Tab-separated table of C-alpha atoms in Angstrom:
chain	number	residue	atom	x	y	z
A	227	UNK	CA	29.952	-8.177	-5.689
A	228	UNK	CA	30.070	-9.047	-2.059
A	229	UNK	CA	27.870	-12.177	-0.494
A	230	UNK	CA	26.669	-14.131	2.001
A	231	UNK	CA	23.235	-15.269	3.429
A	232	UNK	CA	21.213	-14.735	5.986
A	233	UNK	CA	17.179	-13.819	7.185
A	234	UNK	CA	15.504	-10.936	6.048
A	235	UNK	CA	14.607	-9.055	9.364
A	236	UNK	CA	11.663	-7.151	10.033
A	237	UNK	CA	10.220	-3.680	9.792
A	238	UNK	CA	11.155	-0.785	12.784
A	239	UNK	CA	10.873	2.534	12.099
A	240	UNK	CA	14.052	5.608	13.087
A	241	UNK	CA	12.297	7.445	16.431
A	242	UNK	CA	14.435	10.970	15.228
A	243	UNK	CA	14.457	11.624	11.207
A	244	UNK	CA	11.663	10.836	8.492
A	245	UNK	CA	10.946	11.736	4.702
A	246	UNK	CA	8.779	14.737	4.158
A	247	UNK	CA	7.473	14.012	0.408
A	248	UNK	CA	5.527	17.313	-1.279
A	249	UNK	CA	2.749	15.874	-4.177
A	250	UNK	CA	4.410	18.976	-6.987
A	251	UNK	CA	3.211	20.819	-10.161
A	252	UNK	CA	6.017	20.987	-12.180
A	253	UNK	CA	6.739	19.923	-16.089
A	254	UNK	CA	10.201	19.069	-16.027
A	255	UNK	CA	13.653	18.849	-14.480
A	256	UNK	CA	17.070	18.191	-15.745
A	257	UNK	CA	18.056	15.208	-14.998
A	258	UNK	CA	21.583	16.799	-13.628
A	259	UNK	CA	19.613	19.114	-11.172
A	260	UNK	CA	20.455	18.304	-7.843
A	261	UNK	CA	22.688	20.912	-7.841
A	262	UNK	CA	20.064	23.694	-8.051
A	263	UNK	CA	17.360	21.662	-6.196
A	264	UNK	CA	19.753	22.206	-2.765
A	265	UNK	CA	20.213	26.304	-4.154
A	266	UNK	CA	16.890	26.775	-4.368
A	267	UNK	CA	16.010	24.495	-0.697
A	268	UNK	CA	18.343	26.182	0.521
A	269	UNK	CA	17.466	29.982	-0.101
A	270	UNK	CA	13.916	28.867	1.673
A	271	UNK	CA	15.728	27.108	5.159
A	272	UNK	CA	19.324	28.522	5.098
A	273	UNK	CA	19.581	26.122	8.063
A	274	UNK	CA	19.224	22.933	6.357
A	275	UNK	CA	22.628	22.736	5.844
A	276	UNK	CA	23.532	22.881	9.861
A	277	UNK	CA	21.513	19.223	10.031
A	278	UNK	CA	23.773	17.214	9.788
A	279	UNK	CA	20.726	14.325	9.512
A	280	UNK	CA	18.801	15.813	6.869
A	281	UNK	CA	19.134	14.759	3.352
A	282	UNK	CA	17.226	15.860	0.108
A	283	UNK	CA	16.795	13.109	-2.834
A	284	UNK	CA	16.780	13.636	-6.647
A	285	UNK	CA	13.575	13.689	-8.603
A	286	UNK	CA	13.731	10.629	-10.688
A	287	UNK	CA	10.909	10.228	-14.027
A	288	UNK	CA	9.671	7.421	-15.530
A	289	UNK	CA	12.532	7.023	-18.272
A	290	UNK	CA	16.006	7.119	-15.110
A	291	UNK	CA	13.760	4.040	-14.067
A	292	UNK	CA	15.261	2.868	-10.718
A	293	UNK	CA	18.186	4.928	-10.891
A	294	UNK	CA	20.567	1.484	-11.864
A	295	UNK	CA	20.522	3.921	-16.089
A	296	UNK	CA	18.822	6.833	-16.372
A	297	UNK	CA	20.432	9.173	-19.489
A	298	UNK	CA	23.851	9.857	-20.818
A	299	UNK	CA	23.327	13.940	-21.338
A	300	UNK	CA	23.082	15.878	-17.675
A	301	UNK	CA	20.720	18.405	-19.635
A	302	UNK	CA	18.986	15.957	-20.970
A	303	UNK	CA	14.998	17.410	-19.533
A	304	UNK	CA	12.642	15.083	-17.968
A	305	UNK	CA	9.048	15.578	-17.686
A	306	UNK	CA	7.579	14.470	-14.627
A	307	UNK	CA	3.852	13.151	-14.046
A	308	UNK	CA	1.334	14.004	-11.376
A	309	UNK	CA	2.957	11.087	-9.103
A	310	UNK	CA	5.971	12.630	-9.191
A	311	UNK	CA	7.074	13.933	-5.624
A	312	UNK	CA	9.844	15.722	-4.400
A	313	UNK	CA	11.047	14.491	-1.256
A	314	UNK	CA	13.372	14.979	2.059
A	315	UNK	CA	14.513	13.902	4.650
A	316	UNK	CA	14.358	15.507	7.462
A	317	UNK	CA	14.652	15.662	11.409
A	318	UNK	CA	11.360	15.663	13.354
A	319	UNK	CA	12.012	19.108	15.097
A	320	UNK	CA	12.028	20.445	11.810
A	321	UNK	CA	8.281	19.666	11.049
A	322	UNK	CA	7.245	23.154	11.509
A	323	UNK	CA	9.078	24.195	8.647
A	324	UNK	CA	8.598	21.228	6.185
A	325	UNK	CA	5.193	21.559	6.266
A	326	UNK	CA	5.382	26.143	5.431
A	327	UNK	CA	7.410	24.680	2.048
A	328	UNK	CA	3.849	23.681	0.983
A	329	UNK	CA	2.886	26.718	-0.673
A	330	UNK	CA	6.125	27.891	-2.162
A	331	UNK	CA	6.885	28.674	-5.803
A	332	UNK	CA	11.047	26.927	-6.511
A	333	UNK	CA	13.235	28.265	-9.601
A	334	UNK	CA	15.804	24.627	-10.847
A	335	UNK	CA	17.037	24.437	-14.226
A	336	UNK	CA	13.799	26.937	-17.038
A	337	UNK	CA	10.546	25.197	-14.917
A	338	UNK	CA	9.213	27.124	-11.842
A	339	UNK	CA	8.429	23.696	-9.157
A	340	UNK	CA	5.037	24.265	-7.159
A	341	UNK	CA	5.506	22.878	-4.238
A	342	UNK	CA	2.362	21.388	-2.286
A	343	UNK	CA	0.271	19.169	-0.313
A	344	UNK	CA	2.969	16.720	2.287
A	345	UNK	CA	2.638	13.863	4.101
A	346	UNK	CA	4.496	11.476	5.989
A	347	UNK	CA	6.692	8.300	5.325
A	348	UNK	CA	8.917	6.656	8.310
A	349	UNK	CA	11.914	5.092	7.643
A	350	UNK	CA	11.523	1.607	7.618
A	351	UNK	CA	14.096	-1.118	8.269
A	352	UNK	CA	13.324	-2.976	5.540
A	353	UNK	CA	16.334	-5.528	5.085
A	354	UNK	CA	17.579	-4.225	2.139
A	355	UNK	CA	18.435	-0.674	1.012
A	356	UNK	CA	19.343	1.519	-2.170
A	357	UNK	CA	21.110	4.178	-2.438
A	358	UNK	CA	21.011	5.632	-6.508
A	359	UNK	CA	24.455	7.911	-5.521
A	360	UNK	CA	27.459	7.306	-2.975
A	361	UNK	CA	29.952	10.029	-3.701
A	362	UNK	CA	32.835	7.889	-2.360
A	363	UNK	CA	35.189	8.233	-5.323
A	364	UNK	CA	37.430	5.026	-6.657
A	365	UNK	CA	36.680	3.831	-11.015
A	366	UNK	CA	36.916	0.402	-9.407
A	367	UNK	CA	34.318	-1.460	-8.712
A	368	UNK	CA	35.902	-3.447	-6.323
A	369	UNK	CA	38.336	-0.495	-4.730
A	370	UNK	CA	34.061	1.517	-3.766
A	371	UNK	CA	33.027	-1.384	-1.974
A	372	UNK	CA	35.919	-2.136	-0.590
A	373	UNK	CA	35.852	1.498	0.626
A	374	UNK	CA	32.097	1.513	1.760
A	375	UNK	CA	32.997	-1.454	3.636
A	376	UNK	CA	35.361	0.417	5.328
A	377	UNK	CA	32.730	3.359	6.977
A	378	UNK	CA	29.725	1.100	7.472
A	379	UNK	CA	32.322	-0.779	9.193
A	380	UNK	CA	32.955	2.341	11.192
A	381	UNK	CA	29.146	3.005	12.084
A	382	UNK	CA	28.767	-0.439	13.085
A	383	UNK	CA	27.353	-1.974	10.265
A	384	UNK	CA	28.613	-5.011	8.291
A	385	UNK	CA	26.411	-5.656	5.896
A	386	UNK	CA	26.304	-9.611	4.177
A	387	UNK	CA	25.577	-9.227	1.062
A	388	UNK	CA	26.755	-5.203	-0.974
A	389	UNK	CA	26.315	-4.770	-4.665
A	390	UNK	CA	27.439	-1.475	-6.408
A	391	UNK	CA	26.037	-0.039	-9.692
A	392	UNK	CA	27.150	2.651	-12.979
A	393	UNK	CA	28.883	5.061	-12.249
A	394	UNK	CA	27.114	8.499	-12.062
A	395	UNK	CA	28.390	12.277	-12.309
A	396	UNK	CA	26.402	15.151	-10.332
A	397	UNK	CA	27.696	17.873	-10.372
A	398	UNK	CA	28.623	20.007	-6.834
A	399	UNK	CA	29.471	22.879	-5.739
A	400	UNK	CA	33.896	22.169	-7.095
A	401	UNK	CA	32.783	20.001	-10.096
A	402	UNK	CA	31.327	17.272	-10.827
A	403	UNK	CA	30.984	14.810	-7.794
A	404	UNK	CA	31.946	10.328	-9.090
A	405	UNK	CA	29.969	8.783	-7.586
A	406	UNK	CA	28.364	4.335	-7.824
A	407	UNK	CA	24.827	3.576	-6.584
A	408	UNK	CA	24.635	0.994	-4.304
A	409	UNK	CA	22.146	-1.798	-2.590
A	410	UNK	CA	22.431	-3.615	0.551
A	411	UNK	CA	21.346	-6.888	1.395
A	412	UNK	CA	20.432	-8.596	5.558
A	413	UNK	CA	21.074	-5.701	7.478
A	414	UNK	CA	19.502	-6.546	10.577
A	415	UNK	CA	16.424	-3.733	11.444
A	416	UNK	CA	18.846	-2.087	13.565
A	417	UNK	CA	21.426	-1.299	11.292
A	418	UNK	CA	19.201	-0.714	8.492
A	419	UNK	CA	17.816	2.516	11.053
A	420	UNK	CA	20.828	3.234	11.444
A	421	UNK	CA	22.311	3.175	8.281
A	422	UNK	CA	19.462	5.227	6.441
A	423	UNK	CA	19.826	8.030	8.757
A	424	UNK	CA	23.111	8.240	8.821
A	425	UNK	CA	23.672	7.952	5.200
A	426	UNK	CA	26.655	7.549	4.060
A	427	UNK	CA	29.489	9.533	2.514
A	428	UNK	CA	29.299	13.046	1.227
A	429	UNK	CA	26.711	15.585	0.181
A	430	UNK	CA	23.760	14.714	1.663
A	431	UNK	CA	22.286	17.703	-0.353
A	432	UNK	CA	23.778	16.985	-3.777
A	433	UNK	CA	20.935	13.297	-3.080
A	434	UNK	CA	24.222	11.556	-2.499
A	435	UNK	CA	24.306	8.776	0.573
A	436	UNK	CA	20.743	8.348	1.326
A	437	UNK	CA	19.746	4.529	1.218
A	438	UNK	CA	15.718	3.552	0.559
A	439	UNK	CA	13.076	0.771	1.266
A	440	UNK	CA	13.478	-1.970	-1.995
A	441	UNK	CA	13.081	-5.541	-2.066
A	442	UNK	CA	15.493	-8.053	-1.403
A	443	UNK	CA	17.673	-9.042	-4.875
A	444	UNK	CA	18.864	-12.633	-3.065
A	445	UNK	CA	15.801	-14.067	-5.025
A	446	UNK	CA	17.556	-12.320	-8.832
A	447	UNK	CA	21.306	-11.710	-7.830
A	448	UNK	CA	22.651	-15.413	-6.509
A	449	UNK	CA	26.056	-15.508	-7.400
A	450	UNK	CA	26.464	-18.980	-9.204
A	451	UNK	CA	28.561	-21.710	-7.524
């Protein structure tokens, strides 16, 4: 864990990328559905892999919590409620294609997923952001945080506080990816937007390196003196 106190910044939005959240009808999905979801979307949108700002958020049911804890068996099916959404991070110039996805049925696992209406959710420059999966591989937590810090500096970000979560395996095209969840706190508005736009590490279409706003962790995770 890396920690340094500072104030939380006010909100802001990104000018060229947005999250599009779709209502869906789907009974259940396997825990590790990222690869199948990517393949299904690429079959509809071949251009998706050519958009560097595009990303596919993995879908999480109640059993998977907020990404820190999830079922160990990747073949476990998670029942989905009517409130479950499919979220895609897309550049604004692809919004016309995004609207056309409504009404499409994707086959993921054994259950079809019917895509319904959508809403735009601009990125928020909250001081605390969270990624469920970051595909920067290192079994040692401190080494993982060090590698993350190096990559963050390359895009002009020096996070005052970083906290890594448990390791997860995510099925990729050439075997499983070893990922960790990652929370950053104390970002200023520009840094927060920049990080959410660019992500961290590879495999955005597998849900890796995509950050979301999160409530501050400072009150509940202040290090002991």
